[in-house]
mmCIF file of C-alpha atoms in Angstrom:
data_model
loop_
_atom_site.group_PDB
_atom_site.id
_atom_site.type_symbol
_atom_site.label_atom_id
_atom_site.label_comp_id
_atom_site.label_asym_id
_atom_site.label_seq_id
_atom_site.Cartn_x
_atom_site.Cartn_y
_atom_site.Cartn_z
ATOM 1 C CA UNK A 857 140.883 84.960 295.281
ATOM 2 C CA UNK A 858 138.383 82.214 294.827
ATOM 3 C CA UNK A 859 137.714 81.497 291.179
ATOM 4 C CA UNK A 860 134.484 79.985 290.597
ATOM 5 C CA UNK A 861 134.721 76.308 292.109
ATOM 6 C CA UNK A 862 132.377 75.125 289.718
ATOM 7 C CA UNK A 863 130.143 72.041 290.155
ATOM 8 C CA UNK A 864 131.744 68.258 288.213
ATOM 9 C CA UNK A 865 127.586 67.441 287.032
ATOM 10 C CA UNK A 866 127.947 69.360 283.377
ATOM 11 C CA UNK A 867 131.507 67.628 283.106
ATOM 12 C CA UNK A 868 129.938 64.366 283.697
ATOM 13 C CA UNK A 869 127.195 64.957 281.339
ATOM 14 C CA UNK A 870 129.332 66.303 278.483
ATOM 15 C CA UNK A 871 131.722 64.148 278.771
ATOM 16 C CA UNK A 872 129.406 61.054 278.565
ATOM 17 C CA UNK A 873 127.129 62.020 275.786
ATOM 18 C CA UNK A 874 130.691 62.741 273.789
ATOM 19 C CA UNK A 875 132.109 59.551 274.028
ATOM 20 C CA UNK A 876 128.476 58.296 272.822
ATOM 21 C CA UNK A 877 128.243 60.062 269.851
ATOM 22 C CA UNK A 878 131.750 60.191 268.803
ATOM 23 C CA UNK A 879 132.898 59.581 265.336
ATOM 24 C CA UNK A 880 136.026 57.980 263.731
ATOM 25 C CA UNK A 881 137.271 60.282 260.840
ATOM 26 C CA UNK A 882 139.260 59.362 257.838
ATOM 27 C CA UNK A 883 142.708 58.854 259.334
ATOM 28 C CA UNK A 884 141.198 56.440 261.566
ATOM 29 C CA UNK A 885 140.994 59.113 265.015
ATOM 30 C CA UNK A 886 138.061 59.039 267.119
ATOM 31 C CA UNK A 887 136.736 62.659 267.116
ATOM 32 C CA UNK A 888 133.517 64.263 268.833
ATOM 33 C CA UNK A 889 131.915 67.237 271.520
ATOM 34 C CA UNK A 890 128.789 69.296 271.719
ATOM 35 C CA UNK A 891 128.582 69.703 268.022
ATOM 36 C CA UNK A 892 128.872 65.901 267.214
ATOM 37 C CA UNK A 893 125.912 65.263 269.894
ATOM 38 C CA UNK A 894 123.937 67.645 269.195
ATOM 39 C CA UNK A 895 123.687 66.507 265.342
ATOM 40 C CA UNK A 896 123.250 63.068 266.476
ATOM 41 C CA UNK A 897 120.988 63.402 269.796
ATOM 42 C CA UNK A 898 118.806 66.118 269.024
ATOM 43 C CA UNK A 899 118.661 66.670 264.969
ATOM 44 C CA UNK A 900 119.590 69.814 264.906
ATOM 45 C CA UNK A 901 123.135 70.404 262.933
ATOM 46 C CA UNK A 902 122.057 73.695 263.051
ATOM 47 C CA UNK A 903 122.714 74.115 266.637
ATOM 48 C CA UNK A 904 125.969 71.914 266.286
ATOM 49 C CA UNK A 905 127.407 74.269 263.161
ATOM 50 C CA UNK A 906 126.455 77.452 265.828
ATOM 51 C CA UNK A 907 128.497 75.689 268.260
ATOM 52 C CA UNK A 908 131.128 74.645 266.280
ATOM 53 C CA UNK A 909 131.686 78.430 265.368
ATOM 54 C CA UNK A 910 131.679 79.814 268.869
ATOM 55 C CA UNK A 911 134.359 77.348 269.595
ATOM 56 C CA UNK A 912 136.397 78.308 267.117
ATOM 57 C CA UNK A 913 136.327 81.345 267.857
ATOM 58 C CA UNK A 914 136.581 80.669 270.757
ATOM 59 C CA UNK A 915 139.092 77.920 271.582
ATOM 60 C CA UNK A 916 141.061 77.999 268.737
ATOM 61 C CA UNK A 917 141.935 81.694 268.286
ATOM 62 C CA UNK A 918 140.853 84.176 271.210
ATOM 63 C CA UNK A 919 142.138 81.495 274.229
ATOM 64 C CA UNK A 920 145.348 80.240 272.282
ATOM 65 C CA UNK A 921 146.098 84.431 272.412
ATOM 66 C CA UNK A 922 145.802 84.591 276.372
ATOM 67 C CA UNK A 923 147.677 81.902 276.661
ATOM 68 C CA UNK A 924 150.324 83.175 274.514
ATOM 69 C CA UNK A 925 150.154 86.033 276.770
ATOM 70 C CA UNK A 926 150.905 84.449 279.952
ATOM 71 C CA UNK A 927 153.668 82.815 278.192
ATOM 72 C CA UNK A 928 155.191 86.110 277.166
ATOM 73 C CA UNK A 929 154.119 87.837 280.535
ATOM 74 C CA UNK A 930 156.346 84.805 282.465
ATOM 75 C CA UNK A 931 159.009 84.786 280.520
ATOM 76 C CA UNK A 932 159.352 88.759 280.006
ATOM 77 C CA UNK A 933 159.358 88.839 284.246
ATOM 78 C CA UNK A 934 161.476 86.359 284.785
ATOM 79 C CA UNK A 935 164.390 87.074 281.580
ATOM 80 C CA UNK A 936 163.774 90.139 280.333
ATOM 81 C CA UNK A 937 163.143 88.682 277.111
ATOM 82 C CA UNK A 938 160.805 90.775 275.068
ATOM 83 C CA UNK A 939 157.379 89.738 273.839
ATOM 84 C CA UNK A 940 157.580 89.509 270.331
ATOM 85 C CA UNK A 941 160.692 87.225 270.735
ATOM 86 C CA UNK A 942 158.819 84.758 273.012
ATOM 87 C CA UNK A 943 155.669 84.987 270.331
ATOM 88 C CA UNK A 944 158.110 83.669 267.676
ATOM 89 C CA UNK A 945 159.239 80.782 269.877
ATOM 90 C CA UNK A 946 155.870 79.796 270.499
ATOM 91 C CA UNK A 947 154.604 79.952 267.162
ATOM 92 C CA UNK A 948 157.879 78.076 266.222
ATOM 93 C CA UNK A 949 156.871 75.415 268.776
ATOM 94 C CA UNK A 950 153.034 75.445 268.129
ATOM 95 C CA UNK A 951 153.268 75.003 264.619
ATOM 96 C CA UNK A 952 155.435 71.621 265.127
ATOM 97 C CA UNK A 953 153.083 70.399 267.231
ATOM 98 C CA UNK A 954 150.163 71.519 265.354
ATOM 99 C CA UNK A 955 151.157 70.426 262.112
ATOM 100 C CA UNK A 956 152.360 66.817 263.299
ATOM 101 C CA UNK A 957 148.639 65.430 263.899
ATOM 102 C CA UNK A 958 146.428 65.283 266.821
ATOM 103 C CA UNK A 959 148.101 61.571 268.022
ATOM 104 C CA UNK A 960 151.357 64.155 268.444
ATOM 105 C CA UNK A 961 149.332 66.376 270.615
ATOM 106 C CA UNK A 962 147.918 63.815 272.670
ATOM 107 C CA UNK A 963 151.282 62.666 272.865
ATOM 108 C CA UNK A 964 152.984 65.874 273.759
ATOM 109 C CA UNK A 965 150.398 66.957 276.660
ATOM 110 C CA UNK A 966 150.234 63.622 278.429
ATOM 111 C CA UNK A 967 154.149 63.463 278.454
ATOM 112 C CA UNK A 968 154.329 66.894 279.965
ATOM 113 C CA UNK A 969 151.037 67.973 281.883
ATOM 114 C CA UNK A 970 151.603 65.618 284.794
ATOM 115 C CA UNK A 971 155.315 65.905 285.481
ATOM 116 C CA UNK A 972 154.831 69.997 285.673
ATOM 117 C CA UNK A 973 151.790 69.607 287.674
ATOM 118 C CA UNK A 974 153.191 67.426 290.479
ATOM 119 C CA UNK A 975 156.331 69.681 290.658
ATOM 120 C CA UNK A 976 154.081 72.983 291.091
ATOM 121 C CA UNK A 977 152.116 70.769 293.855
ATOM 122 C CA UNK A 978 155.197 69.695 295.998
ATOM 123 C CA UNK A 979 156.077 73.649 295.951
ATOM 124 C CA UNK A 980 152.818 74.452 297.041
ATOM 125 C CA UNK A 981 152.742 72.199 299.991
ATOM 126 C CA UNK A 982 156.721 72.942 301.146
ATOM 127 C CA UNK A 983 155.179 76.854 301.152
ATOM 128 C CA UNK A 984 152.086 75.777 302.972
ATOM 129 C CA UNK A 985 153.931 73.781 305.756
ATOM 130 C CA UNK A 986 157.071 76.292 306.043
ATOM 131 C CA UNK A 987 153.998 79.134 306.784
ATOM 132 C CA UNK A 988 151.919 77.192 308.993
ATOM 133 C CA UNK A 989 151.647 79.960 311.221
ATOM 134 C CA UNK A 990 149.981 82.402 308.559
ATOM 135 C CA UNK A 991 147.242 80.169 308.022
ATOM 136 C CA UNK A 992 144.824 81.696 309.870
ATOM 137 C CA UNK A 993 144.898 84.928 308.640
ATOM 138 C CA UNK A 994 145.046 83.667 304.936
ATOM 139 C CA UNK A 995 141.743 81.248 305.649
ATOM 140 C CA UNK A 996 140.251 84.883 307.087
ATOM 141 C CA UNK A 997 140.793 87.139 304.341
ATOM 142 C CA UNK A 998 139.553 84.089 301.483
ATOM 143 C CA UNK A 999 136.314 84.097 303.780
ATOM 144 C CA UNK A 1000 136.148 88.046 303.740
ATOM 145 C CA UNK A 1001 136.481 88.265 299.646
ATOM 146 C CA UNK A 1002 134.470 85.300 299.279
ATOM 147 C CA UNK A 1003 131.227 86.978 301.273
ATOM 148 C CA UNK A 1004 132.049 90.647 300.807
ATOM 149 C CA UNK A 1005 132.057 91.603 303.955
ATOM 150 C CA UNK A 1006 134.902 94.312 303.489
ATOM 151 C CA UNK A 1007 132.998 95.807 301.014
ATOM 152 C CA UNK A 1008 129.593 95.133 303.358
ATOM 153 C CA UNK A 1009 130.887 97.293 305.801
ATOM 154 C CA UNK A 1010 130.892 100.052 303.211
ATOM 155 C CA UNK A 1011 127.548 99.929 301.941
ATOM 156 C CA UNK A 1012 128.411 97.912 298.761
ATOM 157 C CA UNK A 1013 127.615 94.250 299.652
ATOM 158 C CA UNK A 1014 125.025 93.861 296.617
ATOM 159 C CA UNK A 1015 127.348 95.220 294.453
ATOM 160 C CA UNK A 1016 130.382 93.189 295.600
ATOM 161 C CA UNK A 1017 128.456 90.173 295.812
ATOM 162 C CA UNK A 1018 127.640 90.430 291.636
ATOM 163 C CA UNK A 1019 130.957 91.380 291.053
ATOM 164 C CA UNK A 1020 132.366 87.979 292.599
ATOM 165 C CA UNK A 1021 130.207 85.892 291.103
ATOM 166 C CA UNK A 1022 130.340 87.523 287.469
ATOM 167 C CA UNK A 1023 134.404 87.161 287.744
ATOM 168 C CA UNK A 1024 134.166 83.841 290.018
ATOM 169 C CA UNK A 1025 132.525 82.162 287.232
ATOM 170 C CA UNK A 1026 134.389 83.485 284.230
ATOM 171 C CA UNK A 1027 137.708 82.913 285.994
ATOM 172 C CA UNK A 1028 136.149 79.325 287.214
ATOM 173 C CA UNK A 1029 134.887 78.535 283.683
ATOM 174 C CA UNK A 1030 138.196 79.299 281.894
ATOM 175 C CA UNK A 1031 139.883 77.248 284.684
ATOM 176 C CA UNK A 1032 138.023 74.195 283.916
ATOM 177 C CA UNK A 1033 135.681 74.925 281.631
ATOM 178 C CA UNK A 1034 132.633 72.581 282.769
ATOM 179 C CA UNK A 1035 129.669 73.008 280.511
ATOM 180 C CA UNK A 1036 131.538 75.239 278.268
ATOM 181 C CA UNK A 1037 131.652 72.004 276.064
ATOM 182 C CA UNK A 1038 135.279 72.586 275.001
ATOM 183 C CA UNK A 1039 136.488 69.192 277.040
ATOM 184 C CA UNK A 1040 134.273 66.831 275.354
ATOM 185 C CA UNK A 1041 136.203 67.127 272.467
ATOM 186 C CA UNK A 1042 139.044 65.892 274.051
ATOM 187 C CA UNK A 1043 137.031 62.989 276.003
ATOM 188 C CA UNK A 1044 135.574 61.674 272.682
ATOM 189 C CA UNK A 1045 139.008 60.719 271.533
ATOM 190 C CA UNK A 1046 139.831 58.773 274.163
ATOM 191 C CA UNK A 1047 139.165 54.670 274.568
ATOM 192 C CA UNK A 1048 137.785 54.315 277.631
ATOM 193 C CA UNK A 1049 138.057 51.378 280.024
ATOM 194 C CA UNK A 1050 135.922 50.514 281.027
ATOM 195 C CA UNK A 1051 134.255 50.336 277.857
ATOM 196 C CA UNK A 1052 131.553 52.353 278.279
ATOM 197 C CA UNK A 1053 130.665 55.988 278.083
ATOM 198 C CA UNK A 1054 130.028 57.074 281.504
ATOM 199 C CA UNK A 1055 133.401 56.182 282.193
ATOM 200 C CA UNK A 1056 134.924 58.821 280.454
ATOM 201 C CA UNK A 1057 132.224 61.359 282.310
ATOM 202 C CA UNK A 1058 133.922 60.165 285.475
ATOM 203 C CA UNK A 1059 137.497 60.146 284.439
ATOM 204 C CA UNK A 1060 136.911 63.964 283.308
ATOM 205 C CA UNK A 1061 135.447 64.906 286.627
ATOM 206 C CA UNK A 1062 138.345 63.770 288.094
ATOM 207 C CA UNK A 1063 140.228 66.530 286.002
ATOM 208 C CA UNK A 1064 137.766 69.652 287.209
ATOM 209 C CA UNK A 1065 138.800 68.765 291.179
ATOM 210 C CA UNK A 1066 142.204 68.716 289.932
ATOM 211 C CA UNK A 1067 142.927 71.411 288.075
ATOM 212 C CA UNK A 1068 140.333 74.160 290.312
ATOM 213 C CA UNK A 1069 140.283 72.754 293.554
ATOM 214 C CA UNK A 1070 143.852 70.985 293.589
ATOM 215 C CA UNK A 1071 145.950 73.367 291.253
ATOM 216 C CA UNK A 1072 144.124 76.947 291.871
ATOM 217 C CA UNK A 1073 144.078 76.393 295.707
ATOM 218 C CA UNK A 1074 147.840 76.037 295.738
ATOM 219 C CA UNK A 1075 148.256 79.333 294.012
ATOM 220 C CA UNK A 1076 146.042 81.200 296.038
ATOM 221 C CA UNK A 1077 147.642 79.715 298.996
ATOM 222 C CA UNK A 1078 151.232 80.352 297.640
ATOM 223 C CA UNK A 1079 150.230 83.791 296.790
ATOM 224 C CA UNK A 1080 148.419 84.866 300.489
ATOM 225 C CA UNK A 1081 151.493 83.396 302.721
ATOM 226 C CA UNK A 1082 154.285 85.121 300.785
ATOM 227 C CA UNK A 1083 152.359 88.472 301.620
ATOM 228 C CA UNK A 1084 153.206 90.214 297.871
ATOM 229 C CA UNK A 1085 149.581 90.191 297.534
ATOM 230 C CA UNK A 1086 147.701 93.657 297.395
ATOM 231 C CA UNK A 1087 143.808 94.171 296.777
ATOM 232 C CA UNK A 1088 143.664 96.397 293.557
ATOM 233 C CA UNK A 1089 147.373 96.428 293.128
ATOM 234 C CA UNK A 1090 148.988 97.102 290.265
ATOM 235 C CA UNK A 1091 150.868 93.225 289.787
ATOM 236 C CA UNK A 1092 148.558 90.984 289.055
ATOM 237 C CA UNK A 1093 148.188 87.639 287.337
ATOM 238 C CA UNK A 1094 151.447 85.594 286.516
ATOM 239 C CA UNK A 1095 153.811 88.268 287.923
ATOM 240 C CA UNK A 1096 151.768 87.951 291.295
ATOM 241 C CA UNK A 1097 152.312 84.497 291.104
ATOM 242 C CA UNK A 1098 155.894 84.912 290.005
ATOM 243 C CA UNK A 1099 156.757 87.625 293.121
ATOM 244 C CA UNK A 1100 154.774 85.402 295.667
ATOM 245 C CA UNK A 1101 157.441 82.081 294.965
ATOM 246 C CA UNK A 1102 160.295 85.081 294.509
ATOM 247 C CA UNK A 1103 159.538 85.960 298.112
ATOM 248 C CA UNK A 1104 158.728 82.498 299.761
ATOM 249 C CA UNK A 1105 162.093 80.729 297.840
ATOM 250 C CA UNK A 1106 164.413 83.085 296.623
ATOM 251 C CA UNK A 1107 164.695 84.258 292.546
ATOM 252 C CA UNK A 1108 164.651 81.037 291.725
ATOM 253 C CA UNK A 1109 160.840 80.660 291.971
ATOM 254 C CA UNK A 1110 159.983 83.479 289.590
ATOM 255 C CA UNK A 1111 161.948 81.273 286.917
ATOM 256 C CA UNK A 1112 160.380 78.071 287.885
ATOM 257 C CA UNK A 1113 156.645 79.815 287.539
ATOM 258 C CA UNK A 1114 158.051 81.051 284.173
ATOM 259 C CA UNK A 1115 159.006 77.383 283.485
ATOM 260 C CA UNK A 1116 155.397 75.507 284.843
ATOM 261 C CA UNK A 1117 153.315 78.521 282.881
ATOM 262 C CA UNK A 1118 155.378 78.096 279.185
ATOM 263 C CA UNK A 1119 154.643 73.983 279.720
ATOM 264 C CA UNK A 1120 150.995 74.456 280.979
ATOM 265 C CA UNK A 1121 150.159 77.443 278.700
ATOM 266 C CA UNK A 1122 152.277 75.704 275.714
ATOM 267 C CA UNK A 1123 150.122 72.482 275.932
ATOM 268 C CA UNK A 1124 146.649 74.388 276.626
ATOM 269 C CA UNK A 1125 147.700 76.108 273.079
ATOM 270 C CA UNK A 1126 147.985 72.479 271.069
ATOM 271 C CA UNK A 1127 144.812 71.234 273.326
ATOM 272 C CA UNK A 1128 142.461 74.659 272.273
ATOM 273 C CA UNK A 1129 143.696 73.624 268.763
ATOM 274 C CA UNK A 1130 142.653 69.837 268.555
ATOM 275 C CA UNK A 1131 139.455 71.176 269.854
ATOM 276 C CA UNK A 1132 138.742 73.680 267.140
ATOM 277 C CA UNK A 1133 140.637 71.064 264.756
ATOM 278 C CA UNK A 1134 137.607 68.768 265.451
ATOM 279 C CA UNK A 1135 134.533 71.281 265.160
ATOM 280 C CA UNK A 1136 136.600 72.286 261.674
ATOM 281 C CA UNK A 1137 136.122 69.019 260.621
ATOM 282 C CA UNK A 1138 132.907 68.836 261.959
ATOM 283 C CA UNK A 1139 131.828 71.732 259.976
ATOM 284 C CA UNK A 1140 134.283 71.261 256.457
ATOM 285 C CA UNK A 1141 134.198 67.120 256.334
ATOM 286 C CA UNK A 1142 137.988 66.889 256.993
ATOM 287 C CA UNK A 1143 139.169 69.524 254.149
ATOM 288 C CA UNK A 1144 143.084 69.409 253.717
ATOM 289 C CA UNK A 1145 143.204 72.965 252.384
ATOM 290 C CA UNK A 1146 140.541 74.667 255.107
ATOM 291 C CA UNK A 1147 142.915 72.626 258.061
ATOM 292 C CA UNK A 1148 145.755 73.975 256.592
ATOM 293 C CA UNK A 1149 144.389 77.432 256.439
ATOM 294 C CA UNK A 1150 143.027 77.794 259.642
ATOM 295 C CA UNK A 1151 146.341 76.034 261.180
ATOM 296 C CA UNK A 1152 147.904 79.381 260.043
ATOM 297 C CA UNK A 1153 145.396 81.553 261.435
ATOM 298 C CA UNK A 1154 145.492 79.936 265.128
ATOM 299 C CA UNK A 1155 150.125 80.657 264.778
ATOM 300 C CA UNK A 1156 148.667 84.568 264.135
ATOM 301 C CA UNK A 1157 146.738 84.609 267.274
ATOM 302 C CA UNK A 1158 149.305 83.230 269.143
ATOM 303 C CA UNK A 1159 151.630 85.797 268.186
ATOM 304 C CA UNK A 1160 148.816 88.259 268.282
ATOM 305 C CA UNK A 1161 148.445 87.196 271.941
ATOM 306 C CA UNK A 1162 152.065 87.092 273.231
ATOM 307 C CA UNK A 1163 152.177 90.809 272.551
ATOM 308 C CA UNK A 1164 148.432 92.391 273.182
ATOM 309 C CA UNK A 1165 147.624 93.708 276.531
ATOM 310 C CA UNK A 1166 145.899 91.701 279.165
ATOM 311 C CA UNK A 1167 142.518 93.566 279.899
ATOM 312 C CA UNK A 1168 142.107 93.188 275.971
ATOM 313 C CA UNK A 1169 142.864 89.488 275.375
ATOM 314 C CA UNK A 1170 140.494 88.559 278.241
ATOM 315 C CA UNK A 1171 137.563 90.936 277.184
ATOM 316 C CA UNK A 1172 137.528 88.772 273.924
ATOM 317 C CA UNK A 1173 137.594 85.170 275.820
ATOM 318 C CA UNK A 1174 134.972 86.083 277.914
ATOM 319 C CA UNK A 1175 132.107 87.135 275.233
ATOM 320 C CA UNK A 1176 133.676 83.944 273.220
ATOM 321 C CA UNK A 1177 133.281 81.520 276.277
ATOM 322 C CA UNK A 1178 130.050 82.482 277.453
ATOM 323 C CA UNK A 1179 128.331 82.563 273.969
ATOM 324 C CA UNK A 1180 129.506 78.599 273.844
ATOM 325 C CA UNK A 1181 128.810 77.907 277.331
ATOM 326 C CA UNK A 1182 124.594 79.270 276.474
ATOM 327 C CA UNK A 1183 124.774 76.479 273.410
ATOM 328 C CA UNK A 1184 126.149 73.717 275.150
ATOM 329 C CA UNK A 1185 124.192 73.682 278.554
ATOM 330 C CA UNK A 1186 120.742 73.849 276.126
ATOM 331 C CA UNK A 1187 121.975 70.738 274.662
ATOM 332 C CA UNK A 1188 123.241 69.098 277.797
ATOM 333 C CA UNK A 1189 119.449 69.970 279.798
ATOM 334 C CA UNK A 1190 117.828 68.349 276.251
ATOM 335 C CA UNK A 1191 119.780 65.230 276.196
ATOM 336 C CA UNK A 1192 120.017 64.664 280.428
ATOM 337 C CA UNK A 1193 117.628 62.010 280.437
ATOM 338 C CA UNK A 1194 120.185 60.038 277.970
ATOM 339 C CA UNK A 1195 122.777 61.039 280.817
ATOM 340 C CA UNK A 1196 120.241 59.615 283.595
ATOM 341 C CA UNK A 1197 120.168 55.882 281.959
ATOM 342 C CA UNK A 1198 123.872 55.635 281.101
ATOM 343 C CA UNK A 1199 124.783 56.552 284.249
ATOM 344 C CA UNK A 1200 122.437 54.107 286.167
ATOM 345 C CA UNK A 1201 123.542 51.142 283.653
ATOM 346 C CA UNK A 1202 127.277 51.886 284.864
ATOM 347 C CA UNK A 1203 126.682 51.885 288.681
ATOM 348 C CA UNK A 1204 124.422 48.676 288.076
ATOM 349 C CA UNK A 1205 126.669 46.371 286.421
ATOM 350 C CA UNK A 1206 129.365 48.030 288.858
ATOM 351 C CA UNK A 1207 127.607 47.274 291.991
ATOM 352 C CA UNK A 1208 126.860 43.528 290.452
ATOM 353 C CA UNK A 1209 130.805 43.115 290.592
ATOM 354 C CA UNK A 1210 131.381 43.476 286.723
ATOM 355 C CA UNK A 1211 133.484 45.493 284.111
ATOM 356 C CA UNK A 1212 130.913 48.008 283.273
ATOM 357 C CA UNK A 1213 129.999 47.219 279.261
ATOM 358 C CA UNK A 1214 127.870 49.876 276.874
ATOM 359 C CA UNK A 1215 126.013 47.416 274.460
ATOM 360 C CA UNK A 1216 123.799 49.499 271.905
ATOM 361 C CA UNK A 1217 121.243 46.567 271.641
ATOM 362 C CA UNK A 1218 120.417 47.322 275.268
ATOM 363 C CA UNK A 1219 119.319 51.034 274.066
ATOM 364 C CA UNK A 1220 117.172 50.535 270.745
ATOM 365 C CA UNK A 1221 116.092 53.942 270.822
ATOM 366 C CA UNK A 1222 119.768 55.342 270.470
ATOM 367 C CA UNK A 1223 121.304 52.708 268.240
ATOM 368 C CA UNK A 1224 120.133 54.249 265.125
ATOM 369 C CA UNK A 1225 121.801 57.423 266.218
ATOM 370 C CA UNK A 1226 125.019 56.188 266.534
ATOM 371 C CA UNK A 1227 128.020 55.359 264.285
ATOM 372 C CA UNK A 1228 127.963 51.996 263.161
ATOM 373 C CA UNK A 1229 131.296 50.121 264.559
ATOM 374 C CA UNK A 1230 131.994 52.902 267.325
ATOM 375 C CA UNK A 1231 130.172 50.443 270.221
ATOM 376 C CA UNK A 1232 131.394 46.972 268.649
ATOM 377 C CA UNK A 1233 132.493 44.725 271.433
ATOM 378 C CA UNK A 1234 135.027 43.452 268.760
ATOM 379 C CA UNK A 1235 135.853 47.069 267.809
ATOM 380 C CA UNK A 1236 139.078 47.885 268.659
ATOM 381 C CA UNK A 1237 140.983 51.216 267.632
#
């Protein structure tokens, strides 16, 4: 029930040092991550061409599949419609999307992300307040799972214990994916304002309290109160999640789950490609025909995903993910200390009542790492 609730520090850190040592490629985009950083920060391209690869894997094939499959899944549950018809859709879709340019899928997920995500909260909290009374027992049996102390009573507490916290933090990691180092390559494209990079580490901390916290709290709530949940049942996943509104609002919550999970799955798919889009580039130096290439690879996986089974689509994210996660957090513990003094500019010149402001002259020691232009006060985008 709980997925990991990961700490916001490696978002911060990640986040920060990829706005630093972000890059502007040749159609004029800001693009950067782990790789970018740790070519720039530490030297070592090696370690940033390693990481590159593990996210493409990673990101841009193996996760756009189990997303794919939790479209399908939904969908399936809620219309009947068969798997390889939804793959086709979403390929259909993707490849729109995909092929349009990373400004259209910046576009596309800002447009819908937030709209879907308010919707699914206000449902959560009607549910919540109409079941008031089952509160109690739902708090009890998230305290029981969370501890082990079902499985304590049996003799299996050590056992139960690892178990929770191997699947806490996979679960937890895929939720948000703090120190995976997948994020970063989103926050590097951004402009932050203020105009410096610990900004951006803040803004995307925001985004881990959201989405676990916020987001996975509702569902666990919605899916305790409605009662259709069963340890070791047979319906898991989105058809819990799907029989749990069924049962709290009538049919028409299985369709609106269906609904929320093709929007938030759909732009998760176009996200996991920008990623991988930018550690291509990273790797290639922006070649047409490699883009192109891969771009067809990442519509196979999606329609590989839509109709593989469940236990096998996750027991490929999960080597993927961790093998990134090992890169990215020896990189982030290397480069802290840059972490440390950004940070503690920020909160001085915020505390002194100004706009926060990164000037490179202020860090001598970094300047000669960084892009020339990228930290211009007259620099605009």
């Amino acid at each position: 029930m709980a997925d990991c609730y990961v700490g916001y520090g490696d978002f911060v850190c990640e986040s920060t040092l990829a706005q630093l040592y972000k890059t502007r490629d040749n159609d004029g985009n800001y693009r950067g991550g782990p790789a970018y950083y740790m070519e720039k920060g530490l030297g070592m391209r090696w370690m940033g061409v390693l990481f590159s690869i593990f996210l493409i894997i990673a990101f841009g094939l193996v996760f756009n599949a189990v997303q794919a499959n939790a479209i399908a899944g939904a969908m399936n549950n809620a219309f009947g419609v068969e798997h390889m018809y939804v793959g086709i859709a979403i390929v259909v879709i993707s490849a729109f999307v995909i092929f349009g340019g990373i400004r259209k899928i910046a576009r596309t997920a800002e447009l819908i992300v937030p709209l879907m995500a308010l919707a699914y909260l206000l449902l959560a909290i009607f549910i919540m307040l109409t079941n008031l009374d089952k509160l109690p027992d739902v708090l009890s049996l998230i305290f029981k799972s969370a501890f082990g102390l079902q499985e304590a009573a049996a003799g299996g507490l050590g056992y139960a214990i690892a178990q929770a916290m191997i699947n806490g933090i996979k679960r937890g990691l895929f939720s948000n994916e703090a120190g995976m180092g997948s994020a970063p390559n989103a926050a590097a494209s951004a402009t932050p304002y203020p105009p410096h990079p610990a900004s951006q580490g803040y803004v995307q901390m925001l985004g881990v309290f959201v989405d676990t916290i916020v987001i996975c709290s509702a569902t666990v709530a919605i899916i305790l109160m409605s009662g259709e949940y069963v340890p070791h049942g047979e319906v898991t996943g989105i058809e819990l999640t799907q029989s749990a509104l069924t049962a709290q609002v009538g049919d028409w919550g299985g369709i609106f789950v269906a609904v929320a999970i093709f929007f938030f799955a759909f732009t998760s798919i176009i996200a996991n490609y920008s990623y991988a889009e930018t550690n291509l580039i990273f790797l290639e130096h922006n070649n047409k025909k490699g883009l192109a290439l891969f771009r067809i690879f990442v519509l196979g996986m999606v329609m590989f995903g839509s109709m593989a089974t469940l236990p096998t689509v996750w027991a490929l994210a999960d080597v993927s993910m961790g093998l990134m996660a090992i890169v990215n957090l020896v990189a982030i513990i290397l480069l802290s200390g840059i972490v440390i003094k950004l940070a503690k500019d920020y909160n001085r010149q915020l505390d002194a009542g100004k706009v926060p402001t990164f000037d490179a002259n202020d860090y001598p020691e970094l300047k000669s790492q960084l892009e020339d232009g990228i930290w211009d006060q007259n620099d605009k985008k």
